[in-house]
Amino acid sequence: MSRIEGVLKALKGQGRKALIPYITAGDPHPDVTVDLMHTLVKAGADIIELGVPFSDPMADGPVIQLACERALVHGTSLRQVIAMVKEFRKTDDATPVVLMGYLNPMEAMGYETFADAAKDAGVDGILTVDLPPEEADEVAPLFTQRNLDAIFLLAPTTTDDRIRAISEHSSGYVYYVSIKGVTGSATINVDEVAEKVNHIHELTALPVGVGFGIRDAETAAAVGRVSDGVIVGSVLVDTIARNQADTDQLKRALTDLLHPMREALDSLAS
Amino acid sequence: MSVKLTEEMLSALPDARGHFGAFGGRFVSETLMDSLMTLEKEYARLKKDPEFQARFDKELADYVGRPTPLYFAERLSRETGGAQIWLKREDLCHTGAHKVNNTIGQALLASFLGKKRIIAETGAGQHGVATATVCARLGLECHVFMGAEDVQRQSLNVFRMKLLGATVHAVEGGTKTLKDAMNDAMRDWVANVDDTFYIIGTVAGPHPYPLLVRDFQSVIGRETRRQALEKTGKLPDALVACVGGGSNAIGMFYPFLADESVELYGVEAGGLGIDTGKHAAPLCAGRPGVLHGNRTYLMEDENGQIAGTHSVSAGLDYPGVGPEHSWLKDIGRAHYVSVTDDEAMEGFRKLTRVEGIMPALETAHAVAYAIKLAATMDKDQTVVINVSGRGDKDINTVAKLEGIEI
Ligand SMILES: Cc1ncc(COP(=O)(O)O)c(C=O)c1O
């Protein structure tokens, strides 16, 4: 069983939902990323999605675009991001880490080299925004051979046939993108999301994480009611942007944001 | 030449997944997959639909002004002292560049699909103008994304787009040029995928765009082939076209791919020189990677971050290139070369002064290379330059480079 599967199973056994924060590695500075990851865990994170910065993040809104730019100013590379996970693993071997990013940095590093290094560092899952399963037949086996979970996206526009096919290619969980839009853009329509997520549950046995548009305890709870986990990104990254000068203050601000979400999710426990 | 291409091989490309050998494909976020698959299906149907094709041909004839002439550049040929140089006059298309061949085709597709809102990216502004033009013609809402730096460099075209009723969005992110405009257009598309059609301006992007843009632009090569046979009694010995994303080049090359005797030259922007790193020549100096929905040659750093580009011409200032060109390079069917900013300026001046035809700075790259090439060839040989656009839009840039205030 992968670390991701283990965590999600345990939560399910407790009737609890996964809180999955996203931050961009190297933002605001490569030196603080590992520290921030530990902060997220202390504040209640079950799984961390660690963004790999890319020069052309086409699926991201301005908040995460700027995070990428801040990280790239310091030259944050995929190799460095993997090294951060290795560092994180020295004191935390329980919290799964998913690398989330775009394909080109992985292609430039070489898929096999990347998969080996990620596995060795203690990475658990790979989510590549611009890699649909149709193009993944070379890459995905390299991940599964190493017991790295390949996590694919589902969208409001994904047809039933595709939901089934994509789920078959996925392991760990599937990530439902709750809105038509880039990260950090619109506010979600909770009823629509609930309907679609319930439908996805009918088509796959995999846990369903829902991301895009979750900003506070209220939206987290509303989405947590129907999903197995909630992914929180832009609101955290925005907090990083506003507190980049003072790491202690930043850590407090991130904690203050996640805590109420954790509580709201746990209050759903049956 | 390393590979003999047959009509049969060519008709099998791209394959069902949009691949040209190792290149192309469909690398986009999930939200767009359904739209792209619908577009692929609908286009496959309309491609065979006589009504759609007749409508397209009529627009090309009556609105764009086709066929465009194949013109013998007699003085230029004489001065060059080698092969006969002929010009395919895409600069005479309505709106002043080849771009409109494609925008007409895609706007008709949008209409057939019932989409009322159009988005486009633009570099030099020619594609933006061509899109705004056909939107005015068909009564469609038009949004053009343009890098903030290009908005400065191509202010004339920005004004034209506005006059045509388009909304121009200046893109401040990244390097503020064409690639960033394309990023923002994709972001808009994800958010408005239900009612919006994205008219991509070159043979790049996810499948089926490289296919449909190539099909719409191939009218250039088909006409050239026929006209060359009529006027010179034989096929040309060489074709020369500039390559930004590669749409005018593929439009010229495609109908000649199976004609082994015809040498194909794609001219990339060498900027300040390939060895300075300040250029926009991914086929000459890049390596394969994935950007904007397809696998192709790219300019990138060792970590896979897309590199900044430089060219005097905004329309060539792009770090990627259409996947079919990457394939043609790897199988050795086409040659990809580069000329510098300075050489392109020389080509611009030469064609203007010797033939009274002022080319776009993009086109000037093809002119500069073709002159070098023709000089090495025999008098009974012919070279065709694809004059992809006219230079009026560039006079501010040219004036500035020459220190003139207008
Ligand atoms: C006149 C002209 N030629 C060439 C290009 C380059 O595009 P492509 O390589 O797709 O033909 C442009 C792009 O703006 C253009 O305006």
XYZ file of C-alpha atoms and ligand atoms in Angstrom:
692
model
C 0.000 0.000 0.000
C 1.372 3.448 -0.881
C 1.755 6.092 1.781
C -1.082 8.064 0.145
C -3.436 5.082 0.120
C -2.547 4.346 3.758
C -3.308 7.854 4.946
C -6.573 8.094 3.021
C -7.693 4.683 4.256
C -6.934 5.550 7.868
C -8.855 8.820 7.593
C -11.783 7.058 6.032
C -11.786 4.594 8.903
C -12.129 7.542 11.259
C -14.807 9.144 9.122
C -12.464 12.078 8.496
C -11.529 14.043 5.393
C -8.063 14.806 4.067
C -6.776 18.371 4.199
C -4.335 18.796 1.320
C -2.551 22.157 1.141
C -0.611 23.240 -1.964
C 2.420 25.516 -1.917
C 4.925 26.268 -4.660
C 8.404 24.979 -3.829
C 10.971 27.754 -3.631
C 8.380 30.431 -2.815
C 9.238 32.853 -1.328
C 12.710 31.295 -1.063
C 14.067 27.758 -1.490
C 15.555 27.886 2.025
C 12.169 28.106 3.768
C 10.150 25.547 1.808
C 10.942 22.557 4.051
C 10.168 24.640 7.128
C 6.825 25.643 5.602
C 6.024 22.012 4.802
C 6.470 21.096 8.459
C 4.313 24.072 9.415
C 1.539 22.810 7.142
C 1.685 19.384 8.790
C 1.526 20.897 12.277
C -1.472 22.971 11.209
C -3.346 19.842 10.175
C -2.248 18.819 6.681
C -2.717 15.141 5.820
C -0.990 15.253 2.432
C 1.134 18.018 0.887
C 0.973 19.002 -2.753
C 4.294 20.618 -3.541
C 4.271 22.716 -6.707
C 7.239 22.507 -9.047
C 7.706 26.015 -10.441
C 7.435 26.439 -14.222
C 8.041 29.474 -16.412
C 4.735 29.039 -18.280
C 2.094 27.762 -15.853
C -0.834 27.781 -18.275
C -3.384 26.281 -15.906
C -2.662 28.742 -13.123
C -4.046 32.145 -12.313
C -1.965 35.183 -11.367
C -1.423 34.132 -7.724
C 0.428 30.926 -8.568
C 2.066 32.475 -11.648
C 3.693 35.014 -9.355
C 4.707 32.248 -6.935
C 6.460 30.489 -9.815
C 8.217 33.704 -10.741
C 9.395 34.236 -7.135
C 10.695 30.665 -6.981
C 12.404 30.891 -10.365
C 14.180 34.115 -9.451
C 16.094 31.926 -6.987
C 16.643 29.302 -9.663
C 14.460 26.652 -8.005
C 14.875 23.572 -10.208
C 13.100 20.224 -10.207
C 16.247 18.639 -8.767
C 16.173 21.141 -5.908
C 12.501 20.471 -5.270
C 13.261 16.765 -4.980
C 16.100 17.584 -2.580
C 13.623 19.561 -0.450
C 11.421 16.484 -0.152
C 14.453 14.443 0.878
C 15.198 17.001 3.578
C 11.565 16.998 4.720
C 11.626 13.197 4.969
C 14.453 13.327 7.532
C 11.948 14.278 10.199
C 8.612 13.291 8.663
C 8.135 9.927 7.055
C 4.376 9.840 7.586
C 2.998 12.712 5.508
C 2.643 11.915 1.806
C 4.086 14.436 -0.637
C 2.720 14.859 -4.150
C 4.740 16.806 -6.693
C 2.441 18.916 -8.832
C 3.659 20.666 -11.922
C 4.048 20.768 -15.678
C 5.623 18.199 -17.911
C 8.554 20.052 -19.425
C 10.854 20.210 -16.366
C 10.401 16.435 -15.959
C 11.079 15.843 -19.643
C 14.203 18.016 -19.463
C 15.492 16.056 -16.460
C 14.702 12.733 -18.158
C 11.694 10.723 -17.005
C 13.634 7.765 -15.663
C 16.152 9.930 -13.810
C 13.287 11.945 -12.404
C 11.293 8.912 -11.282
C 14.355 7.382 -9.594
C 15.266 10.605 -7.814
C 11.689 11.251 -6.709
C 11.326 7.740 -5.324
C 14.674 7.936 -3.564
C 13.737 11.237 -1.938
C 10.454 9.917 -0.580
C 8.028 11.509 -3.016
C 4.697 9.638 -3.060
C 2.731 10.890 -6.026
C 3.102 12.840 -9.263
C 0.434 15.135 -10.666
C 1.265 16.612 -14.049
C -1.225 19.283 -15.050
C -0.579 19.109 -18.790
C -0.308 15.340 -19.119
C -3.608 13.645 -19.899
C -3.570 9.824 -19.684
C -3.607 9.651 -23.512
C -0.048 10.982 -23.560
C 1.132 9.199 -20.437
C 1.746 5.684 -21.717
C 5.516 6.151 -21.668
C 5.753 8.091 -18.444
C 3.136 6.629 -16.121
C 4.614 3.084 -16.057
C 7.904 4.563 -14.818
C 5.956 5.930 -11.861
C 3.894 2.849 -11.111
C 6.951 0.566 -11.346
C 8.405 2.582 -8.494
C 5.197 2.643 -6.495
C 4.764 6.367 -7.118
C 1.084 7.216 -7.423
C 0.095 8.810 -10.736
C -2.638 11.316 -9.962
C -4.719 12.617 -12.842
C -7.202 15.466 -13.038
C -10.921 15.304 -13.675
C -12.785 18.446 -14.730
C -16.398 19.609 -14.968
C -16.099 18.947 -18.715
C -14.880 15.353 -18.332
C -17.331 12.850 -19.810
C -18.287 9.626 -18.036
C -16.225 7.500 -20.390
C -13.183 9.602 -19.654
C -13.832 9.568 -15.905
C -13.713 5.770 -16.019
C -10.628 5.677 -18.252
C -8.746 8.316 -16.268
C -9.541 6.578 -12.988
C -8.090 3.384 -14.380
C -4.813 5.182 -15.027
C -4.813 6.779 -11.571
C -3.746 5.563 -8.192
C -3.817 7.181 -4.749
C -6.651 9.557 -5.532
C -8.192 11.473 -8.411
C -8.165 15.252 -8.326
C -11.437 16.894 -9.312
C -10.942 20.431 -10.595
C -14.066 22.057 -9.231
C -14.364 24.985 -11.614
C -13.910 25.764 -15.256
C -11.012 28.126 -14.937
C -7.467 28.536 -13.743
C -6.361 28.257 -10.119
C -7.535 31.000 -7.835
C -10.185 32.390 -10.169
C -13.900 31.875 -9.645
C -15.810 30.916 -6.541
C -17.216 27.431 -6.573
C -20.823 26.441 -6.838
C -21.045 23.945 -3.981
C -24.225 22.251 -5.203
C -22.805 21.612 -8.669
C -19.581 20.291 -7.188
C -21.488 17.977 -4.857
C -23.515 16.561 -7.707
C -20.472 15.908 -9.889
C -18.391 14.420 -7.062
C -21.196 12.076 -6.083
C -21.362 11.023 -9.697
C -17.586 10.441 -9.841
C -17.898 8.225 -6.767
C -20.346 6.086 -8.725
C -17.794 5.625 -11.500
C -14.620 4.952 -9.507
C -13.643 3.416 -6.196
C -10.656 5.762 -5.847
C -10.791 8.532 -3.256
C -11.698 11.930 -4.740
C -9.847 15.109 -3.773
C -11.432 18.393 -4.802
C -9.432 21.516 -5.512
C -9.689 25.013 -7.059
C -11.824 27.609 -5.299
C -11.528 26.445 -1.686
C -10.672 29.524 0.317
C -11.933 29.106 3.882
C -13.435 26.804 6.503
C -16.899 27.178 5.072
C -16.041 26.100 1.499
C -13.737 23.398 2.862
C -16.567 21.924 4.932
C -19.083 22.190 2.116
C -16.781 20.346 -0.275
C -15.522 17.943 2.413
C -19.087 16.800 2.938
C -19.030 15.057 -0.471
C -15.342 14.452 -1.204
C -12.574 12.440 0.449
C -10.277 15.413 0.657
C -9.982 19.115 -0.095
C -7.027 20.772 -1.795
C -6.279 24.332 -0.785
C -3.872 26.315 -2.966
C -4.186 29.909 -4.079
C -5.327 31.273 -0.722
C -2.189 29.824 0.916
C 0.081 31.043 -1.859
C -1.478 34.478 -1.594
C -0.712 34.430 2.119
C 2.890 33.556 1.319
C 3.063 36.505 -1.061
C 1.769 38.896 1.567
C 4.083 37.664 4.333
C 7.249 36.868 2.415
C 9.445 39.246 4.376
C 8.960 37.593 7.777
C 9.077 33.788 7.952
C 7.737 33.524 11.517
C 4.803 35.723 10.717
C 4.244 33.732 7.523
C 4.150 30.466 9.453
C 1.609 31.919 11.882
C -0.522 33.195 9.018
C -0.514 29.807 7.266
C -1.417 28.097 10.527
C -4.239 30.560 11.160
C -5.644 29.778 7.744
C -5.434 25.992 7.937
C -6.588 25.516 11.525
C -10.205 26.534 10.995
C -10.345 24.385 7.854
C -9.053 21.407 9.801
C -11.639 21.971 12.509
C -14.449 22.447 10.038
C -13.511 19.227 8.254
C -13.239 17.283 11.501
C -16.589 18.561 12.680
C -18.044 16.618 9.729
C -16.773 13.339 11.193
C -19.649 11.054 11.824
C 17.558 13.817 -48.710
C 17.082 11.073 -46.177
C 13.429 10.077 -46.495
C 11.229 9.754 -49.529
C 7.740 10.834 -48.516
C 4.770 9.444 -50.365
C 1.247 10.819 -50.535
C 0.179 7.789 -48.561
C 2.599 8.443 -45.704
C 1.609 12.078 -45.617
C -2.101 11.428 -45.464
C -1.505 9.288 -42.349
C -0.049 12.250 -40.475
C -0.738 13.420 -37.915
C -1.856 10.066 -36.489
C -5.041 9.597 -34.485
C -3.441 11.157 -31.407
C -2.121 14.124 -33.324
C 1.461 12.932 -33.464
C 3.964 13.683 -36.204
C 6.511 11.028 -35.313
C 7.750 11.938 -31.841
C 6.184 15.416 -31.994
C 2.790 17.032 -31.574
C 0.118 15.449 -29.407
C -2.217 16.979 -26.908
C -0.664 18.157 -23.655
C -3.322 20.274 -21.981
C -5.179 20.368 -18.726
C -8.191 18.112 -18.484
C -10.737 20.934 -18.736
C -9.844 21.454 -22.407
C -9.757 17.818 -23.500
C -13.434 17.514 -24.272
C -13.432 20.675 -26.384
C -10.377 19.560 -28.322
C -11.869 16.155 -29.004
C -15.103 17.734 -30.187
C -13.157 20.103 -32.430
C -11.175 17.203 -33.847
C -14.332 15.241 -34.617
C -16.207 18.185 -36.100
C -13.266 19.239 -38.207
C -12.822 15.714 -39.574
C -16.455 15.870 -40.637
C -16.341 19.395 -42.098
C -13.095 18.680 -43.946
C -15.093 16.284 -46.108
C -18.202 18.460 -46.245
C -18.524 20.051 -49.717
C -20.649 22.871 -48.311
C -18.002 23.888 -45.777
C -15.200 23.634 -48.319
C -17.154 25.634 -50.893
C -17.808 28.347 -48.334
C -14.113 28.416 -47.397
C -13.027 28.634 -51.051
C -15.506 31.431 -51.710
C -14.209 33.443 -48.753
C -10.633 32.941 -49.935
C -11.537 34.154 -53.405
C -13.869 37.055 -52.705
C -12.823 38.259 -49.258
C -9.117 37.413 -49.002
C -8.462 38.082 -52.700
C -7.005 34.742 -53.778
C -5.237 33.474 -55.700
C -2.336 35.727 -54.817
C 0.193 36.261 -57.623
C 3.429 34.392 -58.117
C 5.627 37.259 -59.200
C 8.996 37.095 -60.944
C 11.406 39.408 -59.119
C 13.439 40.183 -62.178
C 15.612 43.000 -60.863
C 16.333 41.191 -57.608
C 17.265 38.062 -59.550
C 19.578 40.018 -61.823
C 21.277 41.808 -58.928
C 21.685 38.558 -57.033
C 23.147 36.859 -60.059
C 22.018 33.295 -59.511
C 18.729 31.478 -59.570
C 15.500 33.204 -60.653
C 13.752 34.541 -57.588
C 9.960 34.391 -57.521
C 7.709 35.862 -54.850
C 4.478 34.317 -53.612
C 2.556 37.454 -52.750
C 0.761 36.656 -49.496
C 1.364 40.295 -48.586
C -1.458 41.058 -51.003
C -3.986 39.095 -48.966
C -6.667 41.158 -47.286
C -5.165 42.568 -44.044
C -1.652 42.226 -45.421
C -0.452 38.777 -44.436
C -1.077 35.062 -44.858
C -2.670 34.926 -41.411
C -6.166 35.590 -42.773
C -6.250 32.280 -44.709
C -6.303 30.549 -41.350
C -8.568 32.953 -39.466
C -11.252 32.668 -42.127
C -11.092 28.896 -41.891
C -11.229 28.801 -38.105
C -13.923 31.468 -37.830
C -16.086 29.443 -40.203
C -15.438 26.417 -37.998
C -16.480 28.445 -34.959
C -19.677 29.505 -36.716
C -20.472 25.936 -37.743
C -19.933 24.909 -34.091
C -22.197 27.696 -32.848
C -19.514 29.530 -30.816
C -20.046 33.268 -30.614
C -17.011 34.395 -28.634
C -13.560 34.301 -30.216
C -10.175 34.582 -28.537
C -6.748 34.771 -30.153
C -3.125 35.399 -29.244
C -0.927 37.613 -31.340
C 2.732 38.570 -31.597
C 3.238 41.014 -34.442
C -0.450 41.758 -34.362
C -1.058 40.359 -37.843
C -2.936 37.356 -36.532
C -4.826 39.615 -34.126
C -5.820 41.920 -36.978
C -6.757 38.974 -39.190
C -8.893 37.547 -36.379
C -10.536 40.877 -35.541
C -11.263 41.315 -39.249
C -13.074 38.026 -39.732
C -14.934 38.551 -36.449
C -16.187 41.873 -37.755
C -17.145 40.150 -40.976
C -19.056 37.330 -39.224
C -20.414 39.317 -36.278
C -18.416 37.516 -33.570
C -17.167 38.914 -30.249
C -13.361 39.139 -30.372
C -10.704 39.207 -27.635
C -7.033 39.383 -28.560
C -4.233 38.652 -26.097
C -0.953 40.392 -26.821
C 2.265 40.661 -24.804
C 2.694 44.125 -23.302
C 6.046 44.509 -25.069
C 4.458 43.677 -28.416
C 1.643 46.147 -27.731
C 4.415 48.763 -27.669
C 6.309 47.455 -30.710
C 3.212 47.009 -32.875
C 1.032 49.922 -31.808
C -0.331 50.403 -35.310
C -1.836 46.920 -35.318
C -3.244 47.428 -31.815
C -5.125 50.425 -33.115
C -6.344 48.493 -36.161
C -7.723 45.736 -33.930
C -9.550 48.274 -31.800
C -11.040 49.935 -34.858
C -12.284 46.519 -35.932
C -14.136 46.184 -32.650
C -11.829 43.776 -30.836
C -10.825 44.036 -27.195
C -7.042 43.920 -26.868
C -5.703 42.492 -23.601
C -2.109 43.543 -22.858
C -0.395 40.621 -21.132
C 1.994 41.680 -18.389
C 3.091 38.218 -17.245
C 6.360 36.440 -18.041
C 8.398 37.918 -20.881
C 5.454 40.002 -22.153
C 5.685 38.537 -25.675
C 3.927 35.956 -27.839
C 4.353 32.925 -25.573
C 2.793 34.800 -22.660
C -0.070 35.955 -24.874
C -0.664 32.301 -25.715
C -0.602 31.361 -22.013
C -3.259 33.942 -21.228
C -5.395 32.949 -24.194
C -5.312 29.345 -22.920
C -6.284 30.560 -19.441
C -9.215 32.489 -20.866
C -10.251 29.452 -22.868
C -10.262 27.179 -19.800
C -12.533 29.659 -18.034
C -14.916 30.142 -20.964
C -14.700 26.830 -22.707
C -18.453 26.472 -23.251
C -19.041 29.483 -25.478
C -15.539 30.343 -26.703
C -13.558 29.296 -29.757
C -9.804 29.773 -29.622
C -8.389 30.776 -33.018
C -4.710 29.820 -32.734
C -2.552 31.809 -35.136
C 0.058 29.304 -36.106
C 0.631 25.568 -36.586
C 1.422 25.101 -32.882
C -0.875 24.234 -29.986
C -2.575 20.945 -29.114
C -4.018 18.562 -31.698
C -6.006 19.253 -33.906
C -4.707 22.829 -34.291
C -1.452 22.001 -36.121
C -3.545 19.949 -38.531
C -6.284 22.441 -39.234
C -4.011 25.473 -39.494
C -1.816 23.548 -41.929
C -4.858 22.576 -43.987
C -6.127 26.163 -44.148
C -2.694 27.570 -45.042
C -1.880 24.896 -47.636
C -3.704 26.968 -50.228
C -0.413 28.903 -50.466
C 1.571 25.891 -51.631
C -1.182 24.511 -53.840
C -1.428 27.786 -55.743
C 2.344 28.127 -55.928
C 2.690 24.638 -57.370
C 0.115 25.310 -60.071
C 1.431 28.795 -60.848
C 5.043 27.614 -61.042
C 4.097 24.904 -63.516
C 2.151 27.448 -65.581
C 4.762 30.182 -65.528
C 8.053 28.287 -65.508
C 6.981 24.913 -66.832
C 8.458 23.071 -63.852
C 8.428 22.818 -60.114
C 10.602 25.279 -58.191
C 14.004 24.047 -57.075
C 13.757 25.648 -53.662
C 11.115 27.185 -51.406
C 12.049 29.656 -48.689
C 9.776 30.795 -45.865
C 10.292 32.375 -42.474
C 9.386 30.317 -39.423
C 7.885 31.751 -36.260
C 5.334 29.153 -35.256
C 5.615 27.942 -38.805
C 2.203 28.515 -40.429
C 3.253 30.330 -43.585
C 6.128 27.895 -44.043
C 4.025 24.759 -43.629
C 1.348 26.251 -45.902
C 3.996 26.673 -48.583
C 5.856 23.386 -47.962
C 3.050 20.926 -47.403
C 1.833 20.487 -51.007
C 5.466 19.921 -52.068
C 6.519 17.393 -49.414
C 6.302 14.431 -51.773
C 8.171 16.319 -54.529
C 11.658 15.098 -53.776
C 13.371 17.567 -56.103
C 12.050 20.607 -54.251
C 14.359 21.748 -51.444
C 12.619 23.364 -48.478
C 14.189 26.072 -46.330
C 12.620 27.373 -43.136
C 14.302 30.522 -41.855
C 14.277 31.181 -38.130
C 15.093 34.391 -36.307
C 18.795 34.440 -35.499
C 18.382 37.651 -33.476
C 21.762 38.960 -32.389
C 23.373 35.691 -33.507
C 22.822 32.068 -32.486
C 26.015 32.038 -30.406
C 24.815 35.003 -28.303
C 21.789 33.006 -27.099
C 19.649 36.044 -27.987
C 17.553 34.616 -30.792
C 14.312 32.755 -31.493
C 15.561 29.707 -33.377
C 14.395 26.535 -31.602
C 14.889 24.294 -34.644
C 18.447 25.538 -35.148
C 19.499 25.684 -31.513
C 16.848 24.162 -29.240
C 15.848 20.683 -28.134
C 12.562 18.787 -27.884
C 10.229 19.558 -24.999
C 6.570 20.216 -24.243
C 4.932 23.643 -24.384
C 1.503 24.987 -25.329
C -0.031 21.596 -25.780
C 2.485 19.860 -28.015
C 5.913 18.259 -28.065
C 8.283 20.136 -30.304
C 11.688 21.812 -30.449
C 11.908 24.516 -27.793
C 14.274 27.079 -26.408
C 14.724 26.205 -22.771
C 17.322 26.148 -20.037
C 18.848 22.954 -18.625
C 16.033 22.722 -16.065
C 13.267 22.789 -18.649
C 12.235 26.385 -18.013
C 11.294 28.149 -21.235
C 13.953 30.612 -22.298
C 13.396 34.241 -23.204
C 13.719 34.916 -26.913
C 14.879 37.838 -28.969
C 14.055 38.920 -32.476
C 13.686 42.266 -34.204
C 10.421 40.861 -35.512
C 7.631 40.276 -33.011
C 6.014 37.588 -35.167
C 9.073 35.338 -34.934
C 9.728 35.988 -31.242
C 8.502 32.607 -29.997
C 10.437 29.843 -28.190
C 8.571 26.955 -29.832
C 7.585 25.922 -33.333
C 4.897 23.796 -34.949
C 5.419 20.060 -34.338
C 5.286 19.161 -38.025
C 8.409 21.259 -38.593
C 10.175 19.387 -35.790
C 9.313 16.179 -37.582
C 10.436 17.520 -40.992
C 13.716 18.553 -39.412
C 14.342 15.176 -37.799
C 13.580 13.174 -40.950
C 15.713 15.589 -42.957
C 13.007 16.659 -45.416
C 13.335 20.392 -44.719
C 16.368 22.512 -43.863
C 16.105 24.954 -40.999
C 18.477 27.878 -40.985
C 18.613 31.304 -39.370
C 19.454 34.877 -40.267
C 20.259 37.669 -37.814
C 18.316 40.849 -37.125
C 20.867 42.810 -39.177
C 20.675 40.463 -42.142
C 16.886 40.621 -42.031
C 17.003 44.431 -42.043
C 19.251 44.241 -45.100
C 16.720 41.927 -46.757
C 13.953 44.375 -45.889
C 15.804 47.281 -47.506
C 16.787 45.273 -50.543
C 13.309 44.055 -51.468
C 11.876 47.505 -50.805
C 14.405 49.325 -52.972
C 14.885 46.811 -55.778
C 11.339 45.559 -56.261
C 9.189 48.211 -54.603
C 7.777 45.595 -52.267
C 8.113 46.337 -48.572
C 8.054 43.034 -46.675
C 7.164 42.431 -43.064
C 10.238 42.041 -40.863
C 9.279 38.380 -40.432
C 9.293 37.907 -44.196
C 12.549 39.860 -44.463
C 14.261 36.872 -42.830
C 13.181 34.656 -45.716
C 14.229 37.306 -48.224
C 17.691 37.598 -46.708
C 18.277 33.873 -46.767
C 16.828 33.383 -50.240
C 19.197 35.982 -51.673
C 22.178 34.119 -50.192
C 20.811 30.821 -51.455
C 19.955 32.024 -54.965
C 23.475 33.379 -55.404
C 24.822 29.820 -55.070
C 22.385 28.399 -57.629
C 22.275 28.271 -61.429
C 20.455 30.751 -63.638
C 17.990 28.142 -64.861
C 16.949 27.243 -61.347
C 14.101 28.883 -59.445
C 13.632 29.886 -55.842
C 10.233 30.891 -54.460
C 10.094 33.139 -51.412
C 6.874 33.120 -49.462
C 6.253 36.829 -48.909
C 4.152 36.173 -45.832
C 3.243 39.786 -45.155
C 3.748 43.429 -45.940
C 5.917 45.738 -43.899
C 3.673 48.725 -43.149
C 3.171 47.498 -39.583
C 6.929 47.589 -39.028
C 7.779 51.109 -40.116
C 7.932 52.321 -36.509
C 10.465 49.613 -35.664
C 12.496 50.298 -38.783
C 12.459 54.048 -38.162
C 13.605 53.525 -34.591
C 16.456 51.245 -35.664
C 17.560 53.891 -38.137
C 17.272 56.632 -35.531
C 14.463 58.403 -37.350
C 11.507 60.003 -35.590
C 8.143 59.880 -37.298
C 3.920 38.547 -41.867
C 4.210 37.420 -40.946
N 4.986 36.419 -41.359
C 5.285 35.386 -40.550
C 4.827 35.330 -39.260
C 5.245 34.179 -38.413
O 4.258 33.233 -38.206
P 4.275 31.827 -38.908
O 5.630 31.233 -38.687
O 3.201 31.068 -38.224
O 4.008 32.024 -40.338
C 3.998 36.351 -38.773
C 3.472 36.318 -37.406
O 2.954 37.212 -36.859
C 3.680 37.421 -39.653
O 2.900 38.436 -39.237
